[in-house]
Short mmCIF file of C-alpha atoms in Angstrom, two decimals:
data_model
loop_
_atom_site.label_atom_id
_atom_site.label_comp_id
_atom_site.label_asym_id
_atom_site.label_seq_id
_atom_site.Cartn_x
_atom_site.Cartn_y
_atom_site.Cartn_z
CA MET M 180 0.00 0.00 0.00
CA SER M 181 1.39 3.42 -1.01
CA LEU M 182 1.93 6.22 1.50
CA ALA M 183 -0.71 8.27 -0.27
CA ARG M 184 -3.24 5.46 0.03
CA LYS M 185 -2.41 5.01 3.71
CA HIS M 186 -2.92 8.71 4.33
CA PHE M 187 -6.22 8.65 2.45
CA ASN M 188 -7.52 5.69 4.45
CA THR M 189 -6.46 7.34 7.70
CA VAL M 190 -8.26 10.58 6.87
CA VAL M 191 -11.41 8.82 5.68
CA ALA M 192 -11.49 6.60 8.77
CA ALA M 193 -11.12 9.63 11.01
CA LYS M 194 -14.05 11.32 9.28
CA ALA M 195 -16.14 8.16 9.37
CA ALA M 196 -15.47 7.75 13.09
CA THR M 197 -16.97 11.17 13.80
CA ILE M 198 -20.35 10.00 12.50
CA SER M 199 -21.49 8.91 15.93
CA GLY M 200 -22.26 9.89 19.44
CA ASP M 201 -23.94 13.29 19.33
CA ASP M 202 -26.76 12.42 16.94
CA GLY M 203 -26.79 8.71 17.68
CA THR M 204 -25.80 7.78 14.14
CA ARG M 205 -24.05 4.42 14.06
CA LEU M 206 -20.53 4.23 12.70
CA LYS M 207 -21.73 1.12 10.89
CA GLU M 208 -23.47 3.35 8.36
CA ALA M 209 -20.16 4.73 7.11
CA SER M 210 -19.02 3.13 3.86
CA VAL M 211 -15.41 2.89 5.03
CA TYR M 212 -16.53 0.91 8.05
CA GLU M 213 -18.61 -1.42 5.89
CA LEU M 214 -15.65 -2.03 3.63
CA MET M 215 -13.42 -2.77 6.60
CA LEU M 216 -16.01 -5.21 7.94
CA ILE M 217 -16.03 -7.01 4.60
CA GLN M 218 -12.22 -7.18 4.69
CA LEU M 219 -12.29 -8.39 8.27
CA ASN M 220 -14.81 -11.14 7.54
CA GLU M 221 -12.73 -12.29 4.59
CA ASP M 222 -9.62 -12.50 6.77
CA LYS M 223 -11.54 -14.30 9.51
CA ARG M 224 -12.65 -16.91 7.00
CA LYS M 225 -9.00 -17.51 6.12
CA LEU M 226 -8.15 -17.92 9.78
CA SER M 227 -11.06 -20.28 10.46
CA SER M 228 -9.42 -22.99 8.36
CA ILE M 229 -6.24 -22.96 10.48
CA GLN M 230 -6.27 -25.14 13.60
CA SER M 231 -2.84 -24.26 15.02
CA ILE M 232 -3.05 -21.35 17.46
CA GLU M 233 0.61 -20.54 16.81
CA HIS M 234 0.07 -20.51 13.06
CA ARG M 235 -3.06 -18.38 13.42
CA ALA M 236 -1.09 -15.85 15.49
CA GLY M 237 1.52 -15.69 12.74
CA ILE M 238 -1.14 -15.04 10.08
CA LYS M 239 -2.71 -12.32 12.22
CA ARG M 240 0.71 -10.70 12.54
CA GLU M 241 0.87 -10.59 8.73
CA LEU M 242 -2.68 -9.27 8.35
CA LEU M 243 -2.55 -6.51 10.96
CA PRO M 244 -0.60 -3.89 8.96
CA LYS M 245 -3.46 -3.51 6.47
CA TYR M 246 -5.71 -2.30 9.33
CA GLU M 247 -3.27 0.24 10.76
CA PRO M 248 -4.44 3.24 8.69
CA TYR M 249 -8.05 2.58 9.63
CA VAL M 250 -7.25 2.13 13.33
CA ASP M 251 -5.13 5.30 13.37
CA GLY M 252 -7.97 7.25 11.80
CA VAL M 253 -10.54 6.03 14.31
CA LEU M 254 -8.30 6.73 17.29
CA GLN M 255 -7.51 10.22 16.01
CA GLY M 256 -11.01 11.32 15.05
CA GLY M 257 -13.42 8.96 16.72
CA LYS M 258 -16.11 9.93 19.21
CA GLY M 259 -16.55 6.52 20.72
CA ALA M 260 -18.86 4.75 18.29
CA GLN M 261 -19.08 0.99 18.63
CA ASP M 262 -16.58 -0.50 16.19
CA ASP M 263 -16.24 -4.27 15.78
CA VAL M 264 -13.29 -3.89 13.41
CA LEU M 265 -11.34 -1.88 15.98
CA MET M 266 -12.13 -4.32 18.79
CA THR M 267 -11.18 -7.34 16.72
CA VAL M 268 -7.86 -5.71 15.79
CA MET M 269 -7.23 -5.14 19.50
CA LEU M 270 -7.64 -8.86 20.17
CA TRP M 271 -5.49 -9.81 17.18
CA ARG M 272 -2.72 -7.57 18.44
CA ILE M 273 -2.75 -9.43 21.75
CA ASP M 274 -2.60 -12.76 19.90
CA ALA M 275 0.35 -11.41 17.90
CA LEU M 276 2.02 -10.39 21.21
CA ASP M 277 1.79 -6.70 20.31
CA PHE M 278 0.64 -5.69 23.80
CA ASP M 279 1.52 -2.02 23.34
CA GLY M 280 -0.58 -1.83 20.18
CA ALA M 281 -3.49 -3.58 21.88
CA LEU M 282 -3.36 -1.24 24.86
CA VAL M 283 -3.51 1.82 22.61
CA ILE M 284 -6.89 0.57 21.43
CA GLY M 285 -7.80 -0.64 24.91
CA ARG M 286 -7.44 2.83 26.41
CA TYR M 287 -9.76 4.27 23.75
CA ALA M 288 -12.24 1.41 24.10
CA ILE M 289 -12.53 1.61 27.89
CA ALA M 290 -12.72 5.39 27.87
CA HIS M 291 -15.69 5.25 25.47
CA GLY M 292 -17.30 2.08 26.81
CA LEU M 293 -16.81 0.04 23.64
CA ALA M 294 -17.84 -3.62 23.84
CA MET M 295 -16.36 -6.67 22.21
CA PRO M 296 -18.22 -8.05 19.16
CA ASP M 297 -21.38 -10.00 19.93
CA LYS M 298 -19.78 -13.46 19.88
CA PHE M 299 -17.56 -12.52 22.84
CA GLU M 300 -19.14 -12.88 26.26
CA ARG M 301 -16.33 -11.12 28.11
CA THR M 302 -16.19 -7.38 28.66
CA THR M 303 -13.40 -5.37 27.07
CA ALA M 304 -11.56 -4.98 30.39
CA THR M 305 -11.92 -8.68 31.15
CA LEU M 306 -10.62 -9.73 27.76
CA LEU M 307 -7.66 -7.33 27.93
CA SER M 308 -6.68 -8.51 31.41
CA GLU M 309 -7.14 -12.21 30.79
CA GLU M 310 -5.59 -12.51 27.35
CA ILE M 311 -2.53 -10.41 28.14
CA ALA M 312 -2.02 -12.22 31.46
CA ILE M 313 -2.30 -15.66 29.82
CA ASN M 314 0.19 -14.71 27.11
CA ALA M 315 2.51 -13.12 29.67
CA LEU M 316 2.59 -16.29 31.77
CA THR M 317 3.54 -18.25 28.67
CA LEU M 318 6.26 -15.76 27.74
CA LEU M 319 7.71 -15.93 31.25
CA GLY M 320 8.53 -19.56 30.57
CA ASN M 321 11.06 -18.38 27.98
CA ALA M 322 14.38 -17.29 29.45
CA GLU M 323 14.89 -14.82 26.60
CA THR M 324 11.74 -12.82 27.39
CA ASP M 325 12.35 -9.15 28.19
CA LYS M 326 10.73 -9.07 31.63
CA ALA M 327 11.14 -5.33 32.06
CA ALA M 328 9.18 -4.61 28.87
CA LEU M 329 6.58 -7.21 29.74
CA LEU M 330 6.22 -5.71 33.20
CA GLU M 331 5.40 -2.30 31.70
CA SER M 332 2.52 -3.82 29.74
CA LEU M 333 1.18 -5.73 32.75
CA VAL M 334 1.33 -2.65 34.98
CA GLU M 335 -0.57 -0.63 32.38
CA VAL M 336 -3.25 -3.31 32.08
CA GLU M 337 -3.67 -3.41 35.85
CA GLN M 338 -3.96 0.37 36.08
CA LEU M 339 -6.29 0.60 33.09
CA THR M 340 -8.68 -2.08 34.39
CA ARG M 341 -8.38 -1.49 38.14
CA ASP M 342 -11.83 0.09 38.43
CA GLN M 343 -13.50 -2.21 35.90
CA ASP M 344 -15.74 -5.09 36.91
CA MET M 345 -14.46 -8.58 36.07
CA PRO M 346 -14.39 -12.09 37.57
CA ASP M 347 -12.01 -12.47 40.53
CA GLN M 348 -10.28 -15.38 38.81
CA VAL M 349 -9.34 -13.14 35.88
CA ARG M 350 -7.94 -10.41 38.09
CA ALA M 351 -6.09 -13.06 40.10
CA ARG M 352 -4.40 -14.29 36.92
CA LEU M 353 -3.26 -10.75 36.14
CA HIS M 354 -1.73 -10.35 39.61
CA LYS M 355 -0.13 -13.78 39.25
CA ALA M 356 1.53 -12.69 36.00
CA LEU M 357 2.69 -9.48 37.69
CA GLY M 358 4.10 -11.47 40.60
CA TYR M 359 6.03 -13.89 38.41
CA CYS M 360 7.34 -11.05 36.26
CA LEU M 361 8.57 -9.20 39.36
CA THR M 362 10.19 -12.19 41.07
CA ASP M 363 13.72 -11.40 39.87
CA ILE M 364 13.16 -7.63 39.68
CA ASP M 365 11.49 -6.85 43.01
CA PRO M 366 10.83 -9.92 45.21
CA ALA M 367 8.99 -7.91 47.87
CA GLN M 368 6.50 -6.48 45.37
CA ALA M 369 6.25 -9.87 43.70
CA LEU M 370 5.11 -11.29 47.03
CA VAL M 371 2.45 -8.57 47.31
CA GLU M 372 1.11 -9.42 43.86
CA LEU M 373 1.05 -13.18 44.48
CA LYS M 374 -0.70 -12.72 47.82
CA ARG M 375 -3.31 -10.57 46.09
CA ALA M 376 -3.78 -13.29 43.48
CA TYR M 377 -4.32 -15.83 46.26
CA GLU M 378 -6.82 -13.56 48.03
CA LEU M 379 -8.84 -13.26 44.85
CA HIS M 380 -8.67 -16.94 43.96
CA ASP M 381 -7.23 -19.50 46.35
CA LYS M 382 -6.78 -21.99 43.49
CA SER M 383 -4.64 -19.66 41.41
CA GLY M 384 -1.59 -21.89 41.92
CA VAL M 385 0.61 -19.41 43.76
CA LYS M 386 0.65 -20.81 47.29
CA THR M 387 3.98 -22.59 46.92
CA ASP M 388 5.57 -19.56 45.29
CA ILE M 389 4.34 -17.32 48.12
CA SER M 390 6.04 -19.59 50.64
CA ARG M 391 9.24 -19.67 48.59
CA LEU M 392 9.34 -15.89 48.27
CA GLU M 393 8.68 -15.39 51.98
CA LYS M 394 11.68 -17.60 52.80
CA LEU M 395 13.83 -15.81 50.24
CA ILE M 396 12.94 -12.35 51.56
CA LYS M 397 13.50 -13.45 55.15
CA LYS M 398 16.92 -14.77 54.19
CA MET M 399 17.75 -11.53 52.36
CA THR M 400 16.72 -9.35 55.31
CA ASP M 401 18.20 -11.50 58.09
CA PRO M 402 21.30 -9.68 59.45
CA GLU M 403 23.02 -12.99 60.14
CA ASN M 404 22.91 -13.79 56.45
CA ASN M 405 24.51 -10.49 55.51
CA ILE M 406 27.90 -11.34 57.09
CA SER M 407 30.52 -11.60 54.40
CA PRO M 408 32.39 -14.94 54.40
CA SER M 409 35.66 -12.99 54.46
CA ASN M 410 34.61 -11.44 57.77
CA GLN M 411 33.81 -14.74 59.44
CA PRO M 412 36.51 -16.25 61.72
CA THR M 413 38.27 -19.26 60.29
CA LYS M 414 38.57 -22.26 62.55
CA ILE M 415 41.27 -24.49 61.11
CA THR M 416 40.73 -27.15 63.77
CA ASP M 417 37.09 -27.49 62.67
CA SER M 418 37.96 -27.82 59.01
CA SER M 419 38.62 -31.07 57.24
CA ASN M 420 41.51 -29.26 55.57
CA SER M 421 43.63 -28.81 58.72
CA MET M 422 47.36 -28.09 58.39
CA ALA M 423 48.22 -31.78 58.83
CA ASP M 424 45.73 -32.72 56.11
CA VAL M 425 47.14 -30.11 53.76
CA ILE M 426 50.71 -31.43 54.27
CA LYS M 427 49.54 -35.00 53.76
CA LEU M 428 47.74 -34.10 50.52
CA GLY M 429 50.84 -32.30 49.30
CA ASP M 430 53.07 -35.32 49.95
CA GLU M 431 50.65 -37.63 48.16
CA ALA M 432 50.54 -35.31 45.16
CA LEU M 433 54.33 -35.26 44.94
CA GLU M 434 54.46 -39.06 45.10
CA GLU M 435 51.99 -39.32 42.20
CA LEU M 436 54.03 -36.88 40.16
CA ASP M 437 57.20 -38.95 40.79
CA LYS M 438 55.42 -42.12 39.63
CA SER M 439 54.17 -40.54 36.43
CA SER M 440 57.43 -38.87 35.49
CA PRO M 441 59.16 -40.38 32.38
#
């Protein structure tokens, strides 16, 4: 797609998005929106034939750029009209692990009270929290995951959805993901997050990790454990390597060297 075409689509989408709100006119009546729905349905048909979740995510990653001009236009000029194309793109961005891109739409959607398309039973806040948390927990199983970047996304989700209604189990999963992401970064805060997850859902699978973190933090804050080994008195008589043992080992080593010499 040329830059001129992208600019045109962005401008048209922005204008189409303004046809809403004040006079109650539905965005659905805009021709650009209808065309985007047709495109979306065509792409969804392609995806419906693919069973692999991983493969589907890869296809979505390839398809998403064609929707960027439209999404940009709606976010720039929209007045909060219900938009199934926009909401579907938000979900696809999560599936493609583009959490930042999904949250850009999420902020707009929550601010204007946009709902997910009819086939989704979850609210927008619930879907954002649950899907990003699930993907984050999977990513944390990969040692190469950038935990700092992931943490930023999780913190934003928590702040964005803090006042939104959702099932306790979903919010617990979000706090669980936050806790696991913070384990190596800030153990004390990780413990807070895991305890909150347990409070919300006692079957969230964090009980063992809470106990482990409590022991770790206690060990880290115990003054006795902060004594440097170099500052501790050495008791040669209590060591297996006493002076007599050291001399004996030295003699044995010399004997072995003599035997092996040519």
